Amino acid sequence: MGLEYVRISPGFEKYMPKDYVDLVQYGQFGKEIDVQQLGQFKELVEEHPMCAGCFMAYFIRVFYAALPKPEDTIVIGTAGCARLSLSQAAVPFIYGNYGDTNAVASGLKRALSIRFPDKEKDVVVIAGDGGLIDIGFGMTMHSWFRREKFTTIMVDNEVYGNTGGQESGMSPKGVQLKMAPKGKQFDKINAVELAKTAGCVYVAKLSPTNPKRIAKTVRRAILAARHFGPTFIHAYTSCNIEYSIPTEKVLEDARKREKQDFGFYEWMTEEVKEFFEEIERKPEEVKA
């Protein structure tokens, strides 16, 4: 990984697949991309087998467009819907066993820091509510307790969508699902407060209705993780199949949940706040 591995050796352009040549010439590697330019550059993930109307797929598309340095990023996922898209992207992807993504990420981040002491290598875990807060709860929490410097993003579809519709710890109380016909008996786990208590230095919660805000949140989480410690994003990404949301109503549902219980929330430590105040100042202010 790294920009030198992405570039095509001179004279070999005509032998490389057209898609790859386009990716190098018109893609994100080594460039600053504004998420509002989506559709105007060669994206890191363009094809995937996720369901039509899946909002998780949309979130992942924006996530890749927001990466500050995709050529120096490794993504880790596990069983579940997200990996169907993550594994198709032009960014290195590691498939962790179910529940151990944050343990894998811990070892990987430490190894990269030793192998590349003078370079920033970003590690990002993207997994569902089952992989991170149910079955992967222990591994997730202990990576935060240890202050591991990588980002964890939970794409929360509030169900085990791949295995028939069982309830998860993140399913809302009372919801009836195919494999939970009596309705869930317990409250949705408060993952945001857990992350803050466990030591994350940057925590955000959102419903993906605003691509620019998603991109800013992803970028902040990755940059804060580089310098200070674990970061966490809790993103609502509905399962339109298990929750029977018509494709044309998916965005409407996201907006409804944003008003109901997924309003944008962002929290960071004081040192992280000072860091962003410094690097996000307007260029003319920095020069002054």
PDB file of C-alpha atoms in Angstrom:
ATOM      1  CA  MET A   1       0.000   0.000   0.000  1.00  0.00           C
ATOM      2  CA  GLY A   2       1.084   3.547  -0.663  1.00  0.00           C
ATOM      3  CA  LEU A   3       1.028   5.889  -3.622  1.00  0.00           C
ATOM      4  CA  GLU A   4       4.130   4.303  -5.153  1.00  0.00           C
ATOM      5  CA  TYR A   5       2.328   0.956  -5.361  1.00  0.00           C
ATOM      6  CA  VAL A   6      -0.753   2.457  -6.976  1.00  0.00           C
ATOM      7  CA  ARG A   7       0.998   4.251  -9.828  1.00  0.00           C
ATOM      8  CA  ILE A   8       1.593   2.437 -13.110  1.00  0.00           C
ATOM      9  CA  SER A   9       5.197   2.013 -14.210  1.00  0.00           C
ATOM     10  CA  PRO A  10       5.977   4.120 -17.311  1.00  0.00           C
ATOM     11  CA  GLY A  11       5.361   2.183 -20.512  1.00  0.00           C
ATOM     12  CA  PHE A  12       2.893  -0.254 -18.954  1.00  0.00           C
ATOM     13  CA  GLU A  13      -0.248   1.889 -19.263  1.00  0.00           C
ATOM     14  CA  LYS A  14      -1.391   0.164 -22.470  1.00  0.00           C
ATOM     15  CA  TYR A  15      -1.126  -3.270 -20.850  1.00  0.00           C
ATOM     16  CA  MET A  16      -3.177  -2.437 -17.772  1.00  0.00           C
ATOM     17  CA  PRO A  17      -7.001  -2.866 -17.553  1.00  0.00           C
ATOM     18  CA  LYS A  18      -8.851   0.276 -18.620  1.00  0.00           C
ATOM     19  CA  ASP A  19     -10.644   0.469 -15.262  1.00  0.00           C
ATOM     20  CA  TYR A  20      -7.344   0.550 -13.393  1.00  0.00           C
ATOM     21  CA  VAL A  21      -5.815   3.176 -15.681  1.00  0.00           C
ATOM     22  CA  ASP A  22      -8.915   5.333 -15.161  1.00  0.00           C
ATOM     23  CA  LEU A  23      -8.686   4.803 -11.403  1.00  0.00           C
ATOM     24  CA  VAL A  24      -5.103   6.084 -11.329  1.00  0.00           C
ATOM     25  CA  GLN A  25      -5.685   8.960 -13.746  1.00  0.00           C
ATOM     26  CA  TYR A  26      -9.146  10.106 -12.681  1.00  0.00           C
ATOM     27  CA  GLY A  27      -9.564   8.649  -9.200  1.00  0.00           C
ATOM     28  CA  GLN A  28      -8.812   9.742  -5.631  1.00  0.00           C
ATOM     29  CA  PHE A  29      -5.300   8.446  -5.130  1.00  0.00           C
ATOM     30  CA  GLY A  30      -2.998  11.276  -4.115  1.00  0.00           C
ATOM     31  CA  LYS A  31      -5.711  13.904  -4.544  1.00  0.00           C
ATOM     32  CA  GLU A  32      -8.108  15.959  -2.439  1.00  0.00           C
ATOM     33  CA  ILE A  33     -11.677  15.075  -3.471  1.00  0.00           C
ATOM     34  CA  ASP A  34     -14.825  16.893  -2.381  1.00  0.00           C
ATOM     35  CA  VAL A  35     -17.685  14.481  -1.781  1.00  0.00           C
ATOM     36  CA  GLN A  36     -19.938  16.853  -3.697  1.00  0.00           C
ATOM     37  CA  GLN A  37     -17.974  15.831  -6.790  1.00  0.00           C
ATOM     38  CA  LEU A  38     -19.376  12.294  -6.622  1.00  0.00           C
ATOM     39  CA  GLY A  39     -20.131  11.186 -10.153  1.00  0.00           C
ATOM     40  CA  GLN A  40     -17.339  13.359 -11.583  1.00  0.00           C
ATOM     41  CA  PHE A  41     -14.362  11.128 -10.762  1.00  0.00           C
ATOM     42  CA  LYS A  42     -13.490   7.441 -10.829  1.00  0.00           C
ATOM     43  CA  GLU A  43     -14.746   6.126  -7.497  1.00  0.00           C
ATOM     44  CA  LEU A  44     -13.022   3.564  -5.285  1.00  0.00           C
ATOM     45  CA  VAL A  45     -16.107   1.348  -5.214  1.00  0.00           C
ATOM     46  CA  GLU A  46     -18.514   1.297  -8.145  1.00  0.00           C
ATOM     47  CA  GLU A  47     -20.059  -2.167  -8.288  1.00  0.00           C
ATOM     48  CA  HIS A  48     -21.351  -4.382  -5.484  1.00  0.00           C
ATOM     49  CA  PRO A  49     -23.951  -7.096  -4.900  1.00  0.00           C
ATOM     50  CA  MET A  50     -25.898  -5.336  -2.130  1.00  0.00           C
ATOM     51  CA  CYS A  51     -29.690  -5.022  -2.309  1.00  0.00           C
ATOM     52  CA  ALA A  52     -31.294  -2.339  -4.439  1.00  0.00           C
ATOM     53  CA  GLY A  53     -32.099   0.662  -2.270  1.00  0.00           C
ATOM     54  CA  CYS A  54     -29.686  -0.378   0.503  1.00  0.00           C
ATOM     55  CA  PHE A  55     -28.698   2.712   2.451  1.00  0.00           C
ATOM     56  CA  MET A  56     -25.651   0.944   3.842  1.00  0.00           C
ATOM     57  CA  ALA A  57     -24.283   0.768   0.296  1.00  0.00           C
ATOM     58  CA  TYR A  58     -24.832   4.495  -0.094  1.00  0.00           C
ATOM     59  CA  PHE A  59     -23.067   5.239   3.205  1.00  0.00           C
ATOM     60  CA  ILE A  60     -20.093   3.087   2.157  1.00  0.00           C
ATOM     61  CA  ARG A  61     -19.880   4.909  -1.173  1.00  0.00           C
ATOM     62  CA  VAL A  62     -19.621   8.250   0.622  1.00  0.00           C
ATOM     63  CA  PHE A  63     -17.203   6.763   3.171  1.00  0.00           C
ATOM     64  CA  TYR A  64     -14.713   5.862   0.458  1.00  0.00           C
ATOM     65  CA  ALA A  65     -15.040   9.271  -1.173  1.00  0.00           C
ATOM     66  CA  ALA A  66     -14.220  10.841   2.211  1.00  0.00           C
ATOM     67  CA  LEU A  67     -10.983   8.971   2.920  1.00  0.00           C
ATOM     68  CA  PRO A  68      -8.165  11.483   3.474  1.00  0.00           C
ATOM     69  CA  LYS A  69      -5.531   9.111   2.032  1.00  0.00           C
ATOM     70  CA  PRO A  70      -7.060   6.009   0.411  1.00  0.00           C
ATOM     71  CA  GLU A  71      -3.652   4.850  -0.839  1.00  0.00           C
ATOM     72  CA  ASP A  72      -2.529   4.555   2.797  1.00  0.00           C
ATOM     73  CA  THR A  73      -5.711   3.036   4.240  1.00  0.00           C
ATOM     74  CA  ILE A  74      -6.676  -0.530   5.130  1.00  0.00           C
ATOM     75  CA  VAL A  75     -10.321  -1.425   5.813  1.00  0.00           C
ATOM     76  CA  ILE A  76     -11.336  -4.343   8.019  1.00  0.00           C
ATOM     77  CA  GLY A  77     -14.773  -5.945   7.960  1.00  0.00           C
ATOM     78  CA  THR A  78     -16.467  -9.195   8.776  1.00  0.00           C
ATOM     79  CA  ALA A  79     -19.520 -11.298   7.964  1.00  0.00           C
ATOM     80  CA  GLY A  80     -22.571  -9.194   7.249  1.00  0.00           C
ATOM     81  CA  CYS A  81     -23.907  -6.954   4.523  1.00  0.00           C
ATOM     82  CA  ALA A  82     -21.143  -4.313   4.546  1.00  0.00           C
ATOM     83  CA  ARG A  83     -18.367  -6.651   3.460  1.00  0.00           C
ATOM     84  CA  LEU A  84     -20.222  -7.299   0.190  1.00  0.00           C
ATOM     85  CA  SER A  85     -19.361  -3.755  -0.823  1.00  0.00           C
ATOM     86  CA  LEU A  86     -16.128  -3.253   1.147  1.00  0.00           C
ATOM     87  CA  SER A  87     -14.518  -6.238  -0.555  1.00  0.00           C
ATOM     88  CA  GLN A  88     -15.196  -4.720  -3.990  1.00  0.00           C
ATOM     89  CA  ALA A  89     -13.350  -1.451  -3.360  1.00  0.00           C
ATOM     90  CA  ALA A  90      -9.917  -0.475  -4.647  1.00  0.00           C
ATOM     91  CA  VAL A  91      -8.638  -0.184  -1.078  1.00  0.00           C
ATOM     92  CA  PRO A  92      -7.004  -3.113   0.772  1.00  0.00           C
ATOM     93  CA  PHE A  93      -9.639  -5.072   2.689  1.00  0.00           C
ATOM     94  CA  ILE A  94      -9.145  -7.656   5.431  1.00  0.00           C
ATOM     95  CA  TYR A  95     -11.930 -10.051   6.346  1.00  0.00           C
ATOM     96  CA  GLY A  96     -11.881 -10.669  10.085  1.00  0.00           C
ATOM     97  CA  ASN A  97     -13.685 -13.525  11.763  1.00  0.00           C
ATOM     98  CA  TYR A  98     -17.056 -12.534  13.136  1.00  0.00           C
ATOM     99  CA  GLY A  99     -16.529 -10.498  16.265  1.00  0.00           C
ATOM    100  CA  ASP A 100     -12.764 -10.076  16.131  1.00  0.00           C
ATOM    101  CA  THR A 101     -12.409  -7.128  13.755  1.00  0.00           C
ATOM    102  CA  ASN A 102     -11.123  -4.756  16.430  1.00  0.00           C
ATOM    103  CA  ALA A 103      -8.566  -7.283  17.650  1.00  0.00           C
ATOM    104  CA  VAL A 104      -7.298  -7.682  14.075  1.00  0.00           C
ATOM    105  CA  ALA A 105      -7.247  -3.917  13.636  1.00  0.00           C
ATOM    106  CA  SER A 106      -5.260  -3.495  16.870  1.00  0.00           C
ATOM    107  CA  GLY A 107      -2.506  -5.830  15.707  1.00  0.00           C
ATOM    108  CA  LEU A 108      -2.500  -4.413  12.192  1.00  0.00           C
ATOM    109  CA  LYS A 109      -2.226  -0.801  13.344  1.00  0.00           C
ATOM    110  CA  ARG A 110       0.649  -1.634  15.666  1.00  0.00           C
ATOM    111  CA  ALA A 111       2.454  -3.586  12.938  1.00  0.00           C
ATOM    112  CA  LEU A 112       2.050  -0.743  10.437  1.00  0.00           C
ATOM    113  CA  SER A 113       3.437   1.725  12.973  1.00  0.00           C
ATOM    114  CA  ILE A 114       6.549  -0.432  13.305  1.00  0.00           C
ATOM    115  CA  ARG A 115       6.942  -1.147   9.575  1.00  0.00           C
ATOM    116  CA  PHE A 116       6.286   2.462   8.505  1.00  0.00           C
ATOM    117  CA  PRO A 117       7.394   4.637  11.445  1.00  0.00           C
ATOM    118  CA  ASP A 118       7.561   7.794   9.314  1.00  0.00           C
ATOM    119  CA  LYS A 119       4.260   7.384   7.450  1.00  0.00           C
ATOM    120  CA  GLU A 120       0.629   7.662   8.477  1.00  0.00           C
ATOM    121  CA  LYS A 121      -1.263   4.442   7.784  1.00  0.00           C
ATOM    122  CA  ASP A 122      -4.976   4.587   8.523  1.00  0.00           C
ATOM    123  CA  VAL A 123      -6.905   1.538   9.730  1.00  0.00           C
ATOM    124  CA  VAL A 124     -10.712   1.590   9.680  1.00  0.00           C
ATOM    125  CA  VAL A 125     -13.106  -1.094  10.907  1.00  0.00           C
ATOM    126  CA  ILE A 126     -16.552  -1.101   9.309  1.00  0.00           C
ATOM    127  CA  ALA A 127     -18.961  -3.724  10.587  1.00  0.00           C
ATOM    128  CA  GLY A 128     -22.567  -4.105  11.591  1.00  0.00           C
ATOM    129  CA  ASP A 129     -24.277  -3.992  14.944  1.00  0.00           C
ATOM    130  CA  GLY A 130     -23.950  -7.757  15.362  1.00  0.00           C
ATOM    131  CA  GLY A 131     -20.235  -7.815  14.592  1.00  0.00           C
ATOM    132  CA  LEU A 132     -19.340  -4.898  16.849  1.00  0.00           C
ATOM    133  CA  ILE A 133     -21.831  -4.581  19.706  1.00  0.00           C
ATOM    134  CA  ASP A 134     -23.281  -8.104  20.014  1.00  0.00           C
ATOM    135  CA  ILE A 135     -20.853 -10.888  19.159  1.00  0.00           C
ATOM    136  CA  GLY A 136     -17.870  -8.555  18.851  1.00  0.00           C
ATOM    137  CA  PHE A 137     -18.621  -6.547  21.976  1.00  0.00           C
ATOM    138  CA  GLY A 138     -15.611  -7.729  23.991  1.00  0.00           C
ATOM    139  CA  MET A 139     -13.078  -7.139  21.215  1.00  0.00           C
ATOM    140  CA  THR A 140     -14.574  -3.735  20.429  1.00  0.00           C
ATOM    141  CA  MET A 141     -14.562  -2.533  24.012  1.00  0.00           C
ATOM    142  CA  HIS A 142     -11.053  -3.736  24.795  1.00  0.00           C
ATOM    143  CA  SER A 143      -9.610  -2.007  21.732  1.00  0.00           C
ATOM    144  CA  TRP A 144     -11.118   1.208  23.104  1.00  0.00           C
ATOM    145  CA  PHE A 145      -9.882   0.509  26.634  1.00  0.00           C
ATOM    146  CA  ARG A 146      -6.361   0.079  25.201  1.00  0.00           C
ATOM    147  CA  ARG A 147      -6.650   3.393  23.307  1.00  0.00           C
ATOM    148  CA  GLU A 148      -5.831   1.760  19.973  1.00  0.00           C
ATOM    149  CA  LYS A 149      -5.410   4.391  17.277  1.00  0.00           C
ATOM    150  CA  PHE A 150      -7.919   3.376  14.625  1.00  0.00           C
ATOM    151  CA  THR A 151     -11.487   4.190  13.639  1.00  0.00           C
ATOM    152  CA  THR A 152     -14.506   1.959  14.225  1.00  0.00           C
ATOM    153  CA  ILE A 153     -17.645   2.579  12.184  1.00  0.00           C
ATOM    154  CA  MET A 154     -20.816   0.702  13.057  1.00  0.00           C
ATOM    155  CA  VAL A 155     -23.252   0.500  10.159  1.00  0.00           C
ATOM    156  CA  ASP A 156     -26.355  -0.149  12.218  1.00  0.00           C
ATOM    157  CA  ASN A 157     -29.222  -1.793  10.318  1.00  0.00           C
ATOM    158  CA  GLU A 158     -30.832  -2.930  13.588  1.00  0.00           C
ATOM    159  CA  VAL A 159     -31.114  -6.580  12.554  1.00  0.00           C
ATOM    160  CA  TYR A 160     -29.203  -9.702  11.532  1.00  0.00           C
ATOM    161  CA  GLY A 161     -30.116  -9.235   7.910  1.00  0.00           C
ATOM    162  CA  ASN A 162     -27.994 -12.016   6.424  1.00  0.00           C
ATOM    163  CA  THR A 163     -29.423 -14.827   8.538  1.00  0.00           C
ATOM    164  CA  GLY A 164     -33.149 -14.335   8.369  1.00  0.00           C
ATOM    165  CA  GLY A 165     -33.997 -11.341  10.524  1.00  0.00           C
ATOM    166  CA  GLN A 166     -33.011 -12.042  14.128  1.00  0.00           C
ATOM    167  CA  GLU A 167     -33.052  -9.111  16.571  1.00  0.00           C
ATOM    168  CA  SER A 168     -29.747  -7.567  17.615  1.00  0.00           C
ATOM    169  CA  GLY A 169     -28.763  -5.517  20.621  1.00  0.00           C
ATOM    170  CA  MET A 170     -29.278  -2.474  18.427  1.00  0.00           C
ATOM    171  CA  SER A 171     -32.832  -3.360  17.351  1.00  0.00           C
ATOM    172  CA  PRO A 172     -35.305  -0.882  18.853  1.00  0.00           C
ATOM    173  CA  LYS A 173     -37.357  -2.090  21.810  1.00  0.00           C
ATOM    174  CA  GLY A 174     -40.667  -3.573  20.748  1.00  0.00           C
ATOM    175  CA  VAL A 175     -39.796  -4.070  17.085  1.00  0.00           C
ATOM    176  CA  GLN A 176     -41.114  -7.267  15.511  1.00  0.00           C
ATOM    177  CA  LEU A 177     -38.861  -9.080  13.083  1.00  0.00           C
ATOM    178  CA  LYS A 178     -39.153 -12.333  11.149  1.00  0.00           C
ATOM    179  CA  MET A 179     -37.185 -14.248  13.780  1.00  0.00           C
ATOM    180  CA  ALA A 180     -38.406 -12.131  16.710  1.00  0.00           C
ATOM    181  CA  PRO A 181     -42.208 -12.297  16.277  1.00  0.00           C
ATOM    182  CA  LYS A 182     -42.996 -11.345  19.886  1.00  0.00           C
ATOM    183  CA  GLY A 183     -41.087  -8.099  19.617  1.00  0.00           C
ATOM    184  CA  LYS A 184     -37.797  -7.152  21.216  1.00  0.00           C
ATOM    185  CA  GLN A 185     -38.023  -7.006  24.989  1.00  0.00           C
ATOM    186  CA  PHE A 186     -35.049  -4.737  25.736  1.00  0.00           C
ATOM    187  CA  ASP A 187     -33.845  -1.240  24.929  1.00  0.00           C
ATOM    188  CA  LYS A 188     -31.444  -0.452  22.116  1.00  0.00           C
ATOM    189  CA  ILE A 189     -27.870  -0.388  23.430  1.00  0.00           C
ATOM    190  CA  ASN A 190     -26.447   3.111  23.819  1.00  0.00           C
ATOM    191  CA  ALA A 191     -23.265   2.563  21.818  1.00  0.00           C
ATOM    192  CA  VAL A 192     -22.308   6.232  21.773  1.00  0.00           C
ATOM    193  CA  GLU A 193     -22.155   6.523  25.558  1.00  0.00           C
ATOM    194  CA  LEU A 194     -20.291   3.214  25.777  1.00  0.00           C
ATOM    195  CA  ALA A 195     -17.676   4.534  23.348  1.00  0.00           C
ATOM    196  CA  LYS A 196     -17.205   7.725  25.346  1.00  0.00           C
ATOM    197  CA  THR A 197     -16.906   5.836  28.621  1.00  0.00           C
ATOM    198  CA  ALA A 198     -14.494   3.280  27.146  1.00  0.00           C
ATOM    199  CA  GLY A 199     -12.005   5.907  25.996  1.00  0.00           C
ATOM    200  CA  CYS A 200     -12.825   6.982  22.458  1.00  0.00           C
ATOM    201  CA  VAL A 201     -11.541  10.487  21.763  1.00  0.00           C
ATOM    202  CA  TYR A 202     -14.037  11.252  18.996  1.00  0.00           C
ATOM    203  CA  VAL A 203     -17.597   9.908  18.810  1.00  0.00           C
ATOM    204  CA  ALA A 204     -20.336  10.686  16.312  1.00  0.00           C
ATOM    205  CA  LYS A 205     -23.823   9.464  15.528  1.00  0.00           C
ATOM    206  CA  LEU A 206     -25.701  10.188  12.334  1.00  0.00           C
ATOM    207  CA  SER A 207     -28.319   9.212   9.850  1.00  0.00           C
ATOM    208  CA  PRO A 208     -26.784   9.461   6.378  1.00  0.00           C
ATOM    209  CA  THR A 209     -28.970  12.174   4.889  1.00  0.00           C
ATOM    210  CA  ASN A 210     -26.228  14.719   4.234  1.00  0.00           C
ATOM    211  CA  PRO A 211     -23.193  13.495   2.230  1.00  0.00           C
ATOM    212  CA  LYS A 212     -21.028  16.503   3.109  1.00  0.00           C
ATOM    213  CA  ARG A 213     -21.633  15.940   6.806  1.00  0.00           C
ATOM    214  CA  ILE A 214     -20.915  12.223   6.463  1.00  0.00           C
ATOM    215  CA  ALA A 215     -17.637  13.009   4.722  1.00  0.00           C
ATOM    216  CA  LYS A 216     -16.584  15.557   7.331  1.00  0.00           C
ATOM    217  CA  THR A 217     -17.415  13.130  10.140  1.00  0.00           C
ATOM    218  CA  VAL A 218     -15.473  10.255   8.550  1.00  0.00           C
ATOM    219  CA  ARG A 219     -12.488  12.485   7.890  1.00  0.00           C
ATOM    220  CA  ARG A 220     -12.491  13.844  11.439  1.00  0.00           C
ATOM    221  CA  ALA A 221     -12.727  10.349  12.912  1.00  0.00           C
ATOM    222  CA  ILE A 222      -9.758   9.122  10.868  1.00  0.00           C
ATOM    223  CA  LEU A 223      -7.569  12.154  11.563  1.00  0.00           C
ATOM    224  CA  ALA A 224      -8.333  12.064  15.295  1.00  0.00           C
ATOM    225  CA  ALA A 225      -7.492   8.362  15.412  1.00  0.00           C
ATOM    226  CA  ARG A 226      -4.119   8.999  13.769  1.00  0.00           C
ATOM    227  CA  HIS A 227      -2.975  11.322  16.507  1.00  0.00           C
ATOM    228  CA  PHE A 228      -4.967  10.726  19.682  1.00  0.00           C
ATOM    229  CA  GLY A 229      -6.724   7.387  20.087  1.00  0.00           C
ATOM    230  CA  PRO A 230      -9.798   5.336  19.189  1.00  0.00           C
ATOM    231  CA  THR A 231     -12.694   6.973  17.364  1.00  0.00           C
ATOM    232  CA  PHE A 232     -16.223   5.758  16.723  1.00  0.00           C
ATOM    233  CA  ILE A 233     -19.049   6.543  14.313  1.00  0.00           C
ATOM    234  CA  HIS A 234     -22.525   5.115  14.809  1.00  0.00           C
ATOM    235  CA  ALA A 235     -24.363   5.330  11.482  1.00  0.00           C
ATOM    236  CA  TYR A 236     -27.984   4.365  10.916  1.00  0.00           C
ATOM    237  CA  THR A 237     -28.111   2.337   7.709  1.00  0.00           C
ATOM    238  CA  SER A 238     -31.569   0.829   7.379  1.00  0.00           C
ATOM    239  CA  CYS A 239     -32.222  -2.700   6.133  1.00  0.00           C
ATOM    240  CA  ASN A 240     -34.957  -2.042   3.612  1.00  0.00           C
ATOM    241  CA  ILE A 241     -35.538  -5.791   3.175  1.00  0.00           C
ATOM    242  CA  GLU A 242     -36.014  -6.887   6.806  1.00  0.00           C
ATOM    243  CA  TYR A 243     -37.854  -3.679   7.742  1.00  0.00           C
ATOM    244  CA  SER A 244     -39.929  -3.719   4.528  1.00  0.00           C
ATOM    245  CA  ILE A 245     -38.991  -0.184   3.479  1.00  0.00           C
ATOM    246  CA  PRO A 246     -39.827   0.424  -0.191  1.00  0.00           C
ATOM    247  CA  THR A 247     -36.759   1.493  -2.156  1.00  0.00           C
ATOM    248  CA  GLU A 248     -38.259   4.879  -2.977  1.00  0.00           C
ATOM    249  CA  LYS A 249     -38.900   5.471   0.758  1.00  0.00           C
ATOM    250  CA  VAL A 250     -35.381   4.707   2.036  1.00  0.00           C
ATOM    251  CA  LEU A 251     -34.215   8.333   2.163  1.00  0.00           C
ATOM    252  CA  GLU A 252     -37.545   9.366   3.676  1.00  0.00           C
ATOM    253  CA  ASP A 253     -37.009   6.747   6.393  1.00  0.00           C
ATOM    254  CA  ALA A 254     -33.479   8.042   7.070  1.00  0.00           C
ATOM    255  CA  ARG A 255     -34.817  11.571   7.487  1.00  0.00           C
ATOM    256  CA  LYS A 256     -37.576  10.341   9.768  1.00  0.00           C
ATOM    257  CA  ARG A 257     -35.093   8.511  11.993  1.00  0.00           C
ATOM    258  CA  GLU A 258     -32.863  11.574  11.989  1.00  0.00           C
ATOM    259  CA  LYS A 259     -35.696  13.562  13.550  1.00  0.00           C
ATOM    260  CA  GLN A 260     -36.748  10.718  15.819  1.00  0.00           C
ATOM    261  CA  ASP A 261     -33.603   9.225  17.378  1.00  0.00           C
ATOM    262  CA  PHE A 262     -30.629   9.614  15.027  1.00  0.00           C
ATOM    263  CA  GLY A 263     -30.091  13.364  15.061  1.00  0.00           C
ATOM    264  CA  PHE A 264     -26.495  14.306  14.309  1.00  0.00           C
ATOM    265  CA  TYR A 265     -24.358  14.113  17.418  1.00  0.00           C
ATOM    266  CA  GLU A 266     -20.641  14.782  17.714  1.00  0.00           C
ATOM    267  CA  TRP A 267     -18.424  14.664  20.772  1.00  0.00           C
ATOM    268  CA  MET A 268     -14.655  14.966  21.125  1.00  0.00           C
ATOM    269  CA  THR A 269     -12.063  15.508  23.814  1.00  0.00           C
ATOM    270  CA  GLU A 270     -10.672  18.993  24.378  1.00  0.00           C
ATOM    271  CA  GLU A 271      -7.321  18.165  22.756  1.00  0.00           C
ATOM    272  CA  VAL A 272      -9.065  16.815  19.674  1.00  0.00           C
ATOM    273  CA  LYS A 273     -11.233  19.926  19.550  1.00  0.00           C
ATOM    274  CA  GLU A 274      -8.139  22.151  19.650  1.00  0.00           C
ATOM    275  CA  PHE A 275      -6.553  20.010  16.911  1.00  0.00           C
ATOM    276  CA  PHE A 276      -9.495  20.514  14.554  1.00  0.00           C
ATOM    277  CA  GLU A 277      -9.723  24.211  15.339  1.00  0.00           C
ATOM    278  CA  GLU A 278      -6.127  24.466  14.172  1.00  0.00           C
ATOM    279  CA  ILE A 279      -6.204  22.346  10.998  1.00  0.00           C
ATOM    280  CA  GLU A 280      -9.658  23.421   9.822  1.00  0.00           C
ATOM    281  CA  ARG A 281      -8.980  27.120   9.975  1.00  0.00           C
ATOM    282  CA  LYS A 282      -9.305  28.853   6.638  1.00  0.00           C
ATOM    283  CA  PRO A 283      -6.014  28.959   4.643  1.00  0.00           C
ATOM    284  CA  GLU A 284      -5.756  32.750   4.925  1.00  0.00           C
ATOM    285  CA  GLU A 285      -6.066  32.477   8.710  1.00  0.00           C
ATOM    286  CA  VAL A 286      -3.279  29.871   8.817  1.00  0.00           C
ATOM    287  CA  LYS A 287      -0.974  32.098   6.734  1.00  0.00           C
ATOM    288  CA  ALA A 288      -1.645  35.065   9.019  1.00  0.00           C
TER     289      ALA A 288
END
